[in-house]
Short mmCIF file of C-alpha atoms and ligand atoms in Angstrom, two decimals:
data_model
loop_
_atom_site.label_atom_id
_atom_site.label_comp_id
_atom_site.label_asym_id
_atom_site.label_seq_id
_atom_site.Cartn_x
_atom_site.Cartn_y
_atom_site.Cartn_z
CA MET Y 5 21.84 1.26 5.09
CA GLN Y 6 24.43 4.05 5.01
CA PRO Y 7 23.61 7.61 3.80
CA ASP Y 8 25.85 7.27 0.72
CA GLU Y 9 24.62 3.84 -0.42
CA ARG Y 10 22.64 3.43 -3.62
CA ILE Y 11 18.96 2.93 -2.91
CA PHE Y 12 16.37 2.15 -5.62
CA VAL Y 13 12.77 3.12 -4.88
CA ALA Y 14 10.63 1.24 -7.42
CA GLY Y 15 7.28 2.95 -7.89
CA HIS Y 16 8.37 6.38 -6.62
CA ARG Y 17 5.39 8.10 -8.25
CA GLY Y 18 2.87 6.01 -6.37
CA LEU Y 19 1.43 6.84 -2.96
CA VAL Y 20 3.85 4.54 -1.10
CA GLY Y 21 6.98 4.98 -3.21
CA ALA Y 22 6.69 8.78 -3.08
CA ALA Y 23 6.37 8.70 0.70
CA ILE Y 24 9.42 6.40 1.06
CA LEU Y 25 11.44 8.68 -1.22
CA ARG Y 26 10.40 11.79 0.79
CA GLN Y 27 11.37 10.09 4.06
CA LEU Y 28 14.74 8.85 2.71
CA LYS Y 29 15.55 12.39 1.54
CA THR Y 30 14.58 13.80 4.94
CA GLU Y 31 16.86 11.27 6.64
CA GLY Y 32 19.79 12.40 4.50
CA PHE Y 33 20.16 9.55 1.99
CA LYS Y 34 21.94 10.98 -1.04
CA ASN Y 35 22.21 8.24 -3.68
CA LEU Y 36 18.56 7.70 -4.42
CA ILE Y 37 17.63 6.00 -7.69
CA PHE Y 38 14.18 6.15 -9.26
CA ARG Y 39 12.62 5.83 -12.72
CA SER Y 40 9.18 6.68 -14.04
CA SER Y 41 7.32 3.81 -15.74
CA ARG Y 42 7.97 5.52 -19.05
CA GLU Y 43 11.74 5.48 -18.43
CA LEU Y 44 11.74 1.90 -17.15
CA ASP Y 45 8.84 -0.49 -17.68
CA LEU Y 46 9.23 -2.92 -14.77
CA ARG Y 47 7.11 -5.48 -16.66
CA ASP Y 48 9.94 -5.75 -19.19
CA ARG Y 49 12.42 -8.31 -17.90
CA ARG Y 50 15.32 -7.34 -20.14
CA ALA Y 51 14.95 -3.67 -19.34
CA VAL Y 52 14.90 -4.42 -15.61
CA GLU Y 53 18.02 -6.61 -15.85
CA ALA Y 54 19.88 -3.94 -17.82
CA PHE Y 55 18.84 -1.30 -15.27
CA PHE Y 56 20.21 -3.32 -12.33
CA GLU Y 57 23.45 -4.04 -14.17
CA GLN Y 58 23.96 -0.38 -14.89
CA GLU Y 59 22.78 1.18 -11.63
CA GLN Y 60 23.95 -1.44 -9.08
CA PRO Y 61 21.69 -0.44 -6.22
CA ALA Y 62 22.54 -1.82 -2.77
CA TYR Y 63 18.99 -1.59 -1.37
CA VAL Y 64 15.61 -1.86 -3.07
CA PHE Y 65 12.20 -0.71 -1.87
CA LEU Y 66 9.77 -2.56 -4.16
CA ALA Y 67 6.73 -0.28 -4.01
CA ALA Y 68 5.80 -0.52 -7.70
CA ALA Y 69 2.49 -2.25 -8.39
CA LYS Y 70 -0.76 -1.93 -10.25
CA VAL Y 71 -3.17 -0.93 -7.48
CA GLY Y 72 -6.78 0.15 -7.16
CA GLY Y 73 -9.97 0.03 -5.11
CA ILE Y 74 -12.76 -2.48 -5.02
CA LEU Y 75 -14.22 -1.55 -8.43
CA ALA Y 76 -10.95 -1.45 -10.36
CA ASN Y 77 -9.87 -4.84 -8.98
CA ASN Y 78 -13.16 -6.32 -10.09
CA ARG Y 79 -13.07 -4.75 -13.52
CA TYR Y 80 -9.45 -5.32 -14.56
CA PRO Y 81 -8.56 -8.72 -13.05
CA ALA Y 82 -6.20 -9.70 -15.87
CA GLU Y 83 -4.11 -6.54 -15.53
CA PHE Y 84 -4.04 -6.80 -11.75
CA ILE Y 85 -2.65 -10.31 -11.76
CA CYS Y 86 -0.43 -10.11 -14.84
CA ASP Y 87 1.24 -6.71 -14.33
CA ASN Y 88 1.94 -7.38 -10.67
CA LEU Y 89 3.39 -10.84 -11.27
CA HIS Y 90 5.70 -9.44 -13.96
CA ILE Y 91 6.83 -6.38 -11.97
CA GLN Y 92 7.71 -8.25 -8.79
CA THR Y 93 9.23 -11.31 -10.51
CA ASN Y 94 11.51 -9.11 -12.64
CA VAL Y 95 12.59 -6.84 -9.79
CA ILE Y 96 13.18 -9.55 -7.16
CA ASP Y 97 15.13 -11.76 -9.56
CA ALA Y 98 17.19 -8.92 -11.05
CA ALA Y 99 17.92 -7.56 -7.56
CA TYR Y 100 19.24 -10.92 -6.41
CA ARG Y 101 21.32 -11.41 -9.58
CA GLY Y 102 22.56 -7.83 -9.41
CA GLY Y 103 24.02 -8.31 -5.93
CA VAL Y 104 21.50 -6.18 -4.02
CA LYS Y 105 22.13 -6.42 -0.25
CA LYS Y 106 18.50 -6.24 0.80
CA LEU Y 107 15.08 -5.88 -0.79
CA LEU Y 108 11.83 -4.84 0.86
CA PHE Y 109 8.66 -6.13 -0.83
CA LEU Y 110 5.40 -4.28 -0.22
CA GLY Y 111 2.42 -6.61 0.10
CA SER Y 112 -1.09 -5.80 1.22
CA SER Y 113 -3.57 -6.79 3.90
CA CYS Y 114 -5.82 -8.28 1.19
CA ILE Y 115 -3.49 -11.32 1.03
CA TYR Y 116 -5.27 -12.66 4.12
CA PRO Y 117 -8.35 -14.92 3.99
CA LYS Y 118 -11.71 -13.15 3.85
CA TYR Y 119 -12.78 -14.63 7.18
CA ALA Y 120 -9.41 -14.58 8.96
CA PRO Y 121 -9.74 -14.20 12.76
CA GLN Y 122 -9.46 -10.49 13.70
CA PRO Y 123 -7.12 -8.78 14.33
CA ILE Y 124 -5.27 -10.69 11.60
CA LYS Y 125 -1.98 -12.29 12.58
CA GLU Y 126 0.76 -12.96 10.04
CA GLU Y 127 0.18 -16.72 10.51
CA SER Y 128 -3.26 -16.41 8.84
CA LEU Y 129 -1.66 -16.30 5.40
CA LEU Y 130 -2.98 -19.14 3.19
CA THR Y 131 -5.36 -20.54 5.79
CA GLY Y 132 -8.62 -19.87 3.89
CA PRO Y 133 -10.34 -18.49 0.76
CA LEU Y 134 -9.62 -14.89 -0.28
CA GLU Y 135 -12.08 -12.01 -0.69
CA PRO Y 136 -13.24 -12.50 -4.33
CA THR Y 137 -13.30 -8.76 -5.24
CA ASN Y 138 -9.51 -8.49 -4.99
CA GLU Y 139 -8.23 -12.04 -5.25
CA TRP Y 140 -6.29 -11.30 -8.48
CA TYR Y 141 -4.18 -8.67 -6.79
CA ALA Y 142 -3.93 -10.78 -3.63
CA VAL Y 143 -2.72 -13.89 -5.47
CA ALA Y 144 -0.01 -11.83 -7.19
CA LYS Y 145 1.10 -10.36 -3.85
CA ILE Y 146 1.15 -13.81 -2.22
CA ALA Y 147 3.38 -14.99 -5.09
CA GLY Y 148 5.71 -12.03 -4.35
CA ILE Y 149 5.93 -13.03 -0.67
CA LYS Y 150 6.64 -16.64 -1.56
CA MET Y 151 9.23 -15.63 -4.14
CA SER Y 152 11.02 -13.47 -1.55
CA GLN Y 153 10.97 -16.40 0.90
CA ALA Y 154 12.16 -18.86 -1.76
CA TYR Y 155 15.08 -16.62 -2.75
CA ARG Y 156 16.02 -16.29 0.90
CA ARG Y 157 15.86 -20.05 1.42
CA GLN Y 158 17.66 -21.15 -1.75
CA TYR Y 159 20.06 -18.26 -2.35
CA GLY Y 160 20.32 -16.56 1.05
CA PHE Y 161 18.92 -13.35 -0.47
CA ASN Y 162 17.88 -10.86 2.22
CA ALA Y 163 14.33 -10.08 1.05
CA ILE Y 164 11.72 -8.99 3.59
CA SER Y 165 7.95 -8.55 3.07
CA LEU Y 166 5.72 -5.93 4.72
CA MET Y 167 1.93 -6.15 4.79
CA PRO Y 168 0.50 -2.67 5.14
CA THR Y 169 -3.13 -2.09 6.01
CA ASN Y 170 -5.26 0.36 3.92
CA LEU Y 171 -3.11 3.41 3.23
CA TYR Y 172 -3.97 7.04 2.53
CA GLY Y 173 -2.22 10.39 2.37
CA PRO Y 174 -0.78 13.05 0.06
CA GLY Y 175 -0.48 11.85 -3.54
CA ASP Y 176 -3.41 9.48 -3.16
CA ASN Y 177 -5.61 8.49 -6.11
CA PHE Y 178 -8.80 10.59 -6.09
CA ASP Y 179 -10.30 9.10 -9.28
CA PHE Y 180 -13.72 7.65 -8.37
CA LYS Y 181 -13.40 4.73 -10.77
CA THR Y 182 -10.17 3.38 -9.30
CA SER Y 183 -9.68 4.93 -5.86
CA HIS Y 184 -9.99 3.47 -2.39
CA VAL Y 185 -12.70 4.59 -0.02
CA LEU Y 186 -10.89 7.29 1.98
CA PRO Y 187 -9.72 9.52 -0.90
CA ALA Y 188 -13.02 8.85 -2.75
CA LEU Y 189 -14.99 10.15 0.23
CA ILE Y 190 -12.75 13.21 0.67
CA ARG Y 191 -13.49 14.15 -2.94
CA LYS Y 192 -17.21 13.28 -2.77
CA PHE Y 193 -17.79 15.40 0.36
CA HIS Y 194 -15.70 18.25 -1.02
CA GLU Y 195 -17.55 18.32 -4.35
CA ALA Y 196 -20.93 18.07 -2.61
CA LYS Y 197 -19.96 21.00 -0.36
CA VAL Y 198 -18.89 23.16 -3.30
CA ALA Y 199 -22.06 22.28 -5.27
CA CYS Y 200 -24.30 22.64 -2.18
CA ALA Y 201 -25.60 19.14 -3.02
CA PRO Y 202 -28.18 17.73 -0.53
CA GLU Y 203 -26.53 14.32 -0.11
CA VAL Y 204 -23.39 12.22 -0.56
CA VAL Y 205 -23.64 8.61 -1.70
CA VAL Y 206 -21.43 6.14 0.18
CA TRP Y 207 -21.11 2.67 -1.38
CA GLY Y 208 -22.26 -0.46 0.39
CA SER Y 209 -23.98 -0.79 3.76
CA GLY Y 210 -21.51 1.31 5.77
CA THR Y 211 -20.97 -1.60 8.18
CA PRO Y 212 -17.62 -2.98 6.89
CA ARG Y 213 -14.71 -2.08 9.15
CA ARG Y 214 -11.35 -0.91 7.82
CA GLU Y 215 -8.05 0.18 9.35
CA PHE Y 216 -6.29 3.22 7.85
CA LEU Y 217 -2.60 4.06 8.08
CA HIS Y 218 -1.10 7.34 6.91
CA VAL Y 219 1.45 6.66 4.18
CA ASP Y 220 4.14 8.72 5.99
CA ASP Y 221 3.84 6.29 8.90
CA LEU Y 222 4.17 3.40 6.47
CA ALA Y 223 7.30 4.96 4.94
CA ASP Y 224 8.76 5.39 8.41
CA ALA Y 225 8.00 1.72 9.21
CA ALA Y 226 9.50 0.56 5.91
CA ILE Y 227 12.80 2.34 6.59
CA PHE Y 228 12.75 1.09 10.20
CA LEU Y 229 12.32 -2.51 8.98
CA MET Y 230 14.95 -2.10 6.28
CA ARG Y 231 17.31 -1.25 9.15
CA HIS Y 232 16.18 -3.71 11.79
CA TYR Y 233 14.32 -6.72 10.31
CA ASN Y 234 16.03 -9.61 8.54
CA GLU Y 235 13.54 -12.49 8.58
CA GLY Y 236 11.62 -14.28 5.84
CA GLU Y 237 8.33 -14.16 7.74
CA ILE Y 238 5.96 -11.42 6.65
CA ILE Y 239 5.30 -8.53 9.02
CA ASN Y 240 2.09 -6.47 9.39
CA VAL Y 241 2.12 -2.67 9.44
CA GLY Y 242 -0.96 -0.90 10.77
CA THR Y 243 -2.39 1.21 13.57
CA GLY Y 244 -4.16 -1.57 15.47
CA LYS Y 245 -7.47 0.40 15.30
CA ASP Y 246 -10.34 0.12 12.81
CA ILE Y 247 -13.50 2.10 12.03
CA THR Y 248 -16.77 1.38 10.16
CA ILE Y 249 -17.18 2.92 6.71
CA ALA Y 250 -20.22 4.81 8.10
CA ASP Y 251 -18.12 6.37 10.90
CA LEU Y 252 -15.34 7.15 8.44
CA ALA Y 253 -17.89 8.94 6.24
CA ARG Y 254 -19.12 10.98 9.27
CA LEU Y 255 -15.55 11.89 10.22
CA ILE Y 256 -14.69 13.03 6.68
CA LYS Y 257 -17.98 14.94 6.45
CA GLU Y 258 -17.00 16.82 9.61
CA ILE Y 259 -13.42 17.53 8.48
CA VAL Y 260 -14.59 18.77 5.06
CA ASP Y 261 -17.33 20.75 6.84
CA TYR Y 262 -20.21 19.48 4.70
CA SER Y 263 -23.74 19.92 6.04
CA GLY Y 264 -25.86 17.59 3.82
CA GLU Y 265 -26.93 13.99 4.36
CA ILE Y 266 -25.10 10.67 3.95
CA VAL Y 267 -26.94 7.92 2.01
CA PHE Y 268 -25.77 4.35 1.48
CA ASP Y 269 -25.95 2.65 -1.93
CA THR Y 270 -26.32 -1.03 -1.03
CA SER Y 271 -26.21 -2.07 -4.69
CA LYS Y 272 -22.44 -1.55 -4.46
CA PRO Y 273 -20.24 -4.28 -2.89
CA ASP Y 274 -19.19 -4.22 0.77
CA GLY Y 275 -16.11 -6.35 0.18
CA THR Y 276 -14.58 -8.10 3.15
CA PRO Y 277 -16.50 -7.41 6.42
CA ARG Y 278 -13.47 -6.50 8.53
CA LYS Y 279 -9.76 -6.06 7.91
CA LEU Y 280 -7.76 -5.20 11.02
CA LEU Y 281 -4.14 -6.25 11.30
CA ASP Y 282 -2.50 -7.60 14.43
CA THR Y 283 0.64 -5.47 14.71
CA THR Y 284 2.09 -7.09 17.84
CA LYS Y 285 5.19 -8.30 15.96
CA LEU Y 286 6.05 -4.80 14.73
CA THR Y 287 5.31 -3.04 18.04
CA GLN Y 288 7.53 -5.56 19.82
CA LEU Y 289 10.38 -4.52 17.53
CA GLY Y 290 9.83 -0.97 18.84
CA TRP Y 291 7.86 0.79 16.08
CA GLN Y 292 4.65 2.82 16.58
CA PRO Y 293 2.59 4.96 14.16
CA LYS Y 294 2.60 8.69 14.90
CA ILE Y 295 -0.26 10.14 12.82
CA ASP Y 296 -3.84 9.83 14.16
CA LEU Y 297 -6.75 9.37 11.72
CA ARG Y 298 -8.38 12.78 12.22
CA GLY Y 299 -5.12 14.70 11.80
CA GLY Y 300 -4.09 12.50 8.85
CA ILE Y 301 -7.38 13.06 7.01
CA ALA Y 302 -7.23 16.81 7.69
CA SER Y 303 -3.72 17.09 6.21
CA THR Y 304 -4.68 14.88 3.26
CA TYR Y 305 -7.73 17.10 2.60
CA LYS Y 306 -5.40 20.12 2.69
CA TRP Y 307 -3.11 18.42 0.14
CA PHE Y 308 -6.15 17.65 -2.04
CA LEU Y 309 -7.24 21.31 -1.98
CA GLU Y 310 -3.74 22.52 -2.89
CA ASN Y 311 -3.25 19.98 -5.68
P1 LIG L 16 -11.26 -2.64 0.01
O1 LIG L 16 -10.72 -2.21 1.35
O2 LIG L 16 -10.32 -3.53 -0.75
O3 LIG L 16 -12.64 -3.25 0.14
O4 LIG L 16 -11.38 -1.37 -0.95
P2 LIG L 16 -12.07 0.07 -0.90
O5 LIG L 16 -11.25 1.02 -0.11
O6 LIG L 16 -12.33 0.42 -2.33
O7 LIG L 16 -13.49 -0.13 -0.19
C1 LIG L 16 -13.65 -0.25 1.21
C2 LIG L 16 -15.12 -0.16 1.59
O8 LIG L 16 -15.57 1.18 1.39
C3 LIG L 16 -16.05 -1.05 0.75
O9 LIG L 16 -17.03 -1.56 1.63
C4 LIG L 16 -16.68 -0.04 -0.22
O10 LIG L 16 -17.95 -0.44 -0.71
C5 LIG L 16 -16.81 1.18 0.69
N1 LIG L 16 -17.00 2.46 0.00
C6 LIG L 16 -17.96 3.39 0.31
N2 LIG L 16 -17.92 4.43 -0.54
C7 LIG L 16 -16.89 4.19 -1.39
C8 LIG L 16 -16.35 4.93 -2.50
O11 LIG L 16 -16.81 6.00 -2.86
N3 LIG L 16 -15.28 4.37 -3.13
C9 LIG L 16 -14.74 3.18 -2.74
N4 LIG L 16 -13.67 2.70 -3.40
N5 LIG L 16 -15.24 2.45 -1.72
C10 LIG L 16 -16.30 2.94 -1.05
#
């Protein structure tokens, strides 16, 4: 990937796409291509084909997807499966036909079986039943991985697939109805602090364990892999460390400087009990995350306050 080559970041307004775009700009890439969903609806096959014909990107970061937390996945299963299948099918196929040199597909750790041995190795893919609360999204992402592998096998198309763990950072979704736990808790603790509310409600039992990666680390890993990884096998991106939802809540409470109580609403779903990725493959290639959880949450809270 040379600084003057044409690079398309699909989904540049999302958490991941925005971070990749920021990082590419910082590294001096000049021919960056991006479109809002209003300018280019990636679910529209003809529009996507016309876009690739016209723009002729050499590299594609496929970070466009319909995403959401545990509640949104459960509530809008049809949109989660249908939109994601369309977006990735159109972009991967049009990229191959348009002569793209390399495409990076963003998956998710929820592609792995609910009871996969922890930490989860890449080989766990398709070895057991999925977590039901996000299986629609997961099945679409698994189809994207398989499509990338099929295009590599049949056409020699250089498509690689990254599986990031739970992400957070500036530009995150702070809408309670659709957000993931970390931004939701930042907002809940902040609003409770401002309102001097006596307690903050955290969903579920607090016992599930999750791993959190700052999106700037993910962007750094994505660019690193675009440069150095050319295999069909999926590759995990994470920190190698996880934390219970209860401890995460305590940490955010401390960072936000809230003095009330934490209560758990066990009528809400816990989701999968643990989701920690084995990142041996990536660390062996020479990549490490740089942002620790406390510092990452503090800077994300700062972004939230400013925005
Ligand atoms: P998941 O990683 O796909 O399960 O998605 P989430 O990030 O939405 O949820 C992770 C865990 O955090 C689940 O056990 C949720 O029940 C729990 N959780 C606690 N409070 C909240 C909240 O306010 N919002 C969300 N989305 N999850 C919460």
